[in-house]
Short mmCIF file of C-alpha atoms in Angstrom, two decimals:
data_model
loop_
_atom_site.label_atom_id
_atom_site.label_comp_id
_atom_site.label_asym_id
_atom_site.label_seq_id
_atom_site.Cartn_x
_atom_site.Cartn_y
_atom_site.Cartn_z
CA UNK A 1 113.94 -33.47 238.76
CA UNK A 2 113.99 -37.23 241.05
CA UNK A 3 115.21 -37.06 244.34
CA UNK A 4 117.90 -39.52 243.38
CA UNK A 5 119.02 -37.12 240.76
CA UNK A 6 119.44 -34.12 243.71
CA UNK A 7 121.01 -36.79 246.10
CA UNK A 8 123.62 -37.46 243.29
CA UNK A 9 123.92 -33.60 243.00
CA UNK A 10 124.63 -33.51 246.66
CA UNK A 11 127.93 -35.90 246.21
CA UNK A 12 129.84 -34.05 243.74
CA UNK A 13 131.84 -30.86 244.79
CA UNK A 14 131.91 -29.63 241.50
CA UNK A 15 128.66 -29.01 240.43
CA UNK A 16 128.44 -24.84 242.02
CA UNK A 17 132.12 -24.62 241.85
CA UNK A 18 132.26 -21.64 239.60
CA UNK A 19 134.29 -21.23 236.51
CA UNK A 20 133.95 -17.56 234.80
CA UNK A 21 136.67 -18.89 231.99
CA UNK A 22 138.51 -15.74 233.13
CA UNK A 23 135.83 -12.92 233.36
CA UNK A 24 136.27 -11.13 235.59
CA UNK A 25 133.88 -8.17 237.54
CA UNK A 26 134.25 -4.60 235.89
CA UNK A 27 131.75 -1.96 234.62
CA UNK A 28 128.92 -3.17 232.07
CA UNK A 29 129.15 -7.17 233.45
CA UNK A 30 126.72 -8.99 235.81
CA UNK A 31 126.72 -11.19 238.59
CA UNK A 32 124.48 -14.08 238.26
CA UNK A 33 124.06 -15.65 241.85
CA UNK A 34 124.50 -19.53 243.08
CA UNK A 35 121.56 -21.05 243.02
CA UNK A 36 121.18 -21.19 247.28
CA UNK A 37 122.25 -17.88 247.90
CA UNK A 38 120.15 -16.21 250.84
CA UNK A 39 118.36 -13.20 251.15
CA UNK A 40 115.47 -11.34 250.00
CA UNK A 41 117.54 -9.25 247.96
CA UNK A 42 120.63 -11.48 246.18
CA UNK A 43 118.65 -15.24 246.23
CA UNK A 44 118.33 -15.86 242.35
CA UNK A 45 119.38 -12.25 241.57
CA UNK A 46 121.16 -11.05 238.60
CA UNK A 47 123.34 -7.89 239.30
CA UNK A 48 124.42 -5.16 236.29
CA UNK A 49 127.53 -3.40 237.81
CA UNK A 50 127.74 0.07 237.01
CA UNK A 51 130.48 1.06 238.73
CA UNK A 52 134.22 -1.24 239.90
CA UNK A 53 137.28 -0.68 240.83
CA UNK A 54 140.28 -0.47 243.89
CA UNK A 55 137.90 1.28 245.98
CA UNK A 56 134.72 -0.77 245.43
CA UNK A 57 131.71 -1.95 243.48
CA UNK A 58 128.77 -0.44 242.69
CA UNK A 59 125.14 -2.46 241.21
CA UNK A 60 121.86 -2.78 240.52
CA UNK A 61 119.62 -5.90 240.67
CA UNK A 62 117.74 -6.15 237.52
CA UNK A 63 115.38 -8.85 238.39
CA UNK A 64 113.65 -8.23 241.37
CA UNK A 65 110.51 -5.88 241.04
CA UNK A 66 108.56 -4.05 243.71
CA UNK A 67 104.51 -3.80 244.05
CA UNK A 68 104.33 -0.48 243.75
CA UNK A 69 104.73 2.21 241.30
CA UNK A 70 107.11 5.25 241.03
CA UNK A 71 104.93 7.67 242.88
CA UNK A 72 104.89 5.54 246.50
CA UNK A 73 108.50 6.68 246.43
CA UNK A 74 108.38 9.75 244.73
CA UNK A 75 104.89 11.05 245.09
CA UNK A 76 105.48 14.32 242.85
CA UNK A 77 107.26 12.33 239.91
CA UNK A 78 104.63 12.45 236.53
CA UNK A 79 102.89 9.85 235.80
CA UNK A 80 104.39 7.44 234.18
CA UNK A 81 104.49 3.53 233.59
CA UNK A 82 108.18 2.66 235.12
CA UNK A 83 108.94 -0.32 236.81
CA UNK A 84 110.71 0.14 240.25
CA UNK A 85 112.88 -2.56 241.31
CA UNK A 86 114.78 -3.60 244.31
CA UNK A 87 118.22 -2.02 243.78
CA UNK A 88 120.39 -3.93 246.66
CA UNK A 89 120.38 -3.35 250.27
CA UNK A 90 121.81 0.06 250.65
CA UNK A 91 120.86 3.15 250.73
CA UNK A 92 116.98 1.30 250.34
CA UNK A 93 115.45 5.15 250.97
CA UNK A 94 117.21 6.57 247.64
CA UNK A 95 115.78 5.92 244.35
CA UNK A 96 118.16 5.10 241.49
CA UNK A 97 117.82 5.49 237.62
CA UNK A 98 119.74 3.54 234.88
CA UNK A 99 118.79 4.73 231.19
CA UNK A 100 119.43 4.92 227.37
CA UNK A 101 119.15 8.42 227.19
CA UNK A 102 122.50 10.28 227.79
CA UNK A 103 121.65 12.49 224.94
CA UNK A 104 118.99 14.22 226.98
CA UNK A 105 119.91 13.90 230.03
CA UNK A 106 123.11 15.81 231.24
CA UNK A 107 126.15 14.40 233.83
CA UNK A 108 125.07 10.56 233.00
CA UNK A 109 127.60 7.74 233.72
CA UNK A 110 128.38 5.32 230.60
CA UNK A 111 127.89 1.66 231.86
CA UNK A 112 127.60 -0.66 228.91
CA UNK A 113 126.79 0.27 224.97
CA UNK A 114 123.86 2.80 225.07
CA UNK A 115 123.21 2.55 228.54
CA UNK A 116 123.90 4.86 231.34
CA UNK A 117 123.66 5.81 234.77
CA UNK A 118 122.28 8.70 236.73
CA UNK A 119 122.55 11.97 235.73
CA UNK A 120 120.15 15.30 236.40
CA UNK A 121 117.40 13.93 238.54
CA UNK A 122 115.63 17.13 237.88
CA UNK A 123 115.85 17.55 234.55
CA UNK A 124 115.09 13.80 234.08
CA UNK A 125 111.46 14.15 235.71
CA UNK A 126 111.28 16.79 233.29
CA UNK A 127 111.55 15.08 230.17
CA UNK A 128 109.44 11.73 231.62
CA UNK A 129 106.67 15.07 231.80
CA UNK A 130 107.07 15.94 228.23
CA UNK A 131 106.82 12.35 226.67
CA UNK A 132 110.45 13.02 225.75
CA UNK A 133 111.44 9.52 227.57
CA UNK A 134 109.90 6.40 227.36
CA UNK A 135 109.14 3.40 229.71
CA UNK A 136 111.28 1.22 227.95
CA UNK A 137 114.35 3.81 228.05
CA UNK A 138 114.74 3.63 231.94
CA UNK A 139 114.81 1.58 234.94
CA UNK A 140 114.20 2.91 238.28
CA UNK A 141 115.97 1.06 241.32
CA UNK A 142 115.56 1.06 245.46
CA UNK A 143 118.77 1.04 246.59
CA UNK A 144 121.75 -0.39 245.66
CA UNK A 145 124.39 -3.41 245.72
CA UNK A 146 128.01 -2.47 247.14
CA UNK A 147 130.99 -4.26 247.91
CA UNK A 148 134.24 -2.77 249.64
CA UNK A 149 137.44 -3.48 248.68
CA UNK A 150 138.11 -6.53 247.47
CA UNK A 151 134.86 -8.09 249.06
CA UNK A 152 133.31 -9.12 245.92
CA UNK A 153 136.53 -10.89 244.57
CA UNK A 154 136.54 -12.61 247.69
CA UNK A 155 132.92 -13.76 247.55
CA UNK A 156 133.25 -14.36 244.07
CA UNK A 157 136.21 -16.94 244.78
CA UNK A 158 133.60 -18.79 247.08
CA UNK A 159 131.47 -19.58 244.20
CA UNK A 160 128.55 -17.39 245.10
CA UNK A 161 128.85 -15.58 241.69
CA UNK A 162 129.00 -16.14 238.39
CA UNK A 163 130.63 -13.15 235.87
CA UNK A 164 129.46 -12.50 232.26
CA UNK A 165 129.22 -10.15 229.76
CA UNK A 166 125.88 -9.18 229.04
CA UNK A 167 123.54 -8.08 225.91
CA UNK A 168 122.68 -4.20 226.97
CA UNK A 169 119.05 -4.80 225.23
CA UNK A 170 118.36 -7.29 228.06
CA UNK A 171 119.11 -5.14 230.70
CA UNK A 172 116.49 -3.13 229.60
CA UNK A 173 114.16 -5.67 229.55
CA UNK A 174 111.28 -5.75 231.87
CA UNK A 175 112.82 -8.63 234.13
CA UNK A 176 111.52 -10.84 237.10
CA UNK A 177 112.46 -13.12 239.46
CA UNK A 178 112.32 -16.26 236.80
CA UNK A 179 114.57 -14.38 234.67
CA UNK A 180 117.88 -15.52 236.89
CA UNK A 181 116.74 -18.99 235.38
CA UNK A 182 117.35 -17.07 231.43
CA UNK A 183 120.17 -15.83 232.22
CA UNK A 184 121.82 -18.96 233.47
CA UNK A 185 120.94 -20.22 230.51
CA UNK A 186 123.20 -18.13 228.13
CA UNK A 187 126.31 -18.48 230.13
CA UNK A 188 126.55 -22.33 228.47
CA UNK A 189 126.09 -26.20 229.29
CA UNK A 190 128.10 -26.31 232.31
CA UNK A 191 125.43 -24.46 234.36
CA UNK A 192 122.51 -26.74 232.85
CA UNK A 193 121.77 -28.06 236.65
CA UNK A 194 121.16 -25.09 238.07
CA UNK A 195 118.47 -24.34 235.50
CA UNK A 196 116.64 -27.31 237.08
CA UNK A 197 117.55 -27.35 240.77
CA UNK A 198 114.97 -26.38 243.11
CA UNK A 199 115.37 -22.86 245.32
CA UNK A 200 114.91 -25.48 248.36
CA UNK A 201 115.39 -29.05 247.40
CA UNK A 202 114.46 -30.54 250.73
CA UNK A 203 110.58 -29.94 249.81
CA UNK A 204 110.92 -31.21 246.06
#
């Protein structure tokens, strides 16, 4: 992308003002941040809620993966080849499952299709022992994302999030940072730009 292209950018209003063509947050949906939105944890981040309503919102930041395996932060859990990713900024000392396996594992919370949340930490670790659950059937999460209130609408209403439904196979996915760019993607034409426009344009 030219510079004169991102001066142009620059001059129109409209190109991050948000339009969710009335989608709005609740259970099983995702955020999909602006692309200049700071911080280590939300910049480029794409957010599966599991959990919204009066009192709050609850989610998990399915693109942002940690160095380390499972057993840093859990050093009994068995081994096992699960990804651990950055959760959110809250509560960063708790670890934090999402899964596909409700069948086996009891007092889960249903999120979207097949997927779940929680459940029997225990019993979980249990199963992962006896091969009974798979890599590809869980995601493991530092942390978590949390609004108050109303904060989210609010923030929402300032254009630092975008709302959409969500394919539950691609929350399983093993995601990264450049996966925000895929995601932006399937939301439609409007959002083209952003595709394109660099994290900091004043060094492009």
């Amino acid at each position: 992308m030219s510079k004169n292209e991102i001066s142009e950018m620059h001059f129109n209003p409209d190109i991050f003002k948000i339009q969710s063509n009335n989608i709005t947050p609740q259970k099983g949906r995702i955020l999909i941040a602006e692309p200049f939105l700071p911080g280590n944890y939300f910049n480029r981040s794409v957010i599966l809620l599991v959990a919204h309503s009066k009192k709050g919102t609850v989610g998990f930041i399915l693109n942002k993966q940690v160095d380390f395996p499972i057993q840093e932060v859990i050093p009994d859990f068995p081994d096992f080849p699960a990804q651990v990713y950055m959760g959110g900024p809250v509560a960063t000392d708790s670890l934090y499952f999402i899964h596909t396996r409700s069948d086996l594992i009891p007092g889960s919370i249903h999120v979207l299709d097949n997927i779940h949340w929680g459940g029997d930490f225990e019993e979980m670790k249990r199963l992962v022992n006896l091969g009974l659950i798979q890599a590809e059937e869980i995601r493991f999460f530092l942390g978590y994302s949390g609004w108050d209130a109303g904060q989210l609408e609010r923030e929402i209403k300032e254009n630092s999030w975008l709302v959409d439904d969500v394919d539950s196979k691609l929350v399983m996915r093993e995601l990264d940072h450049t996966s925000w760019v895929d995601f932006v993607k399937k939301v439609g034409k409007r959002y083209s730009l952003w595709e394109h426009f660099p994290e900091n344009p004043s060094l492009n």
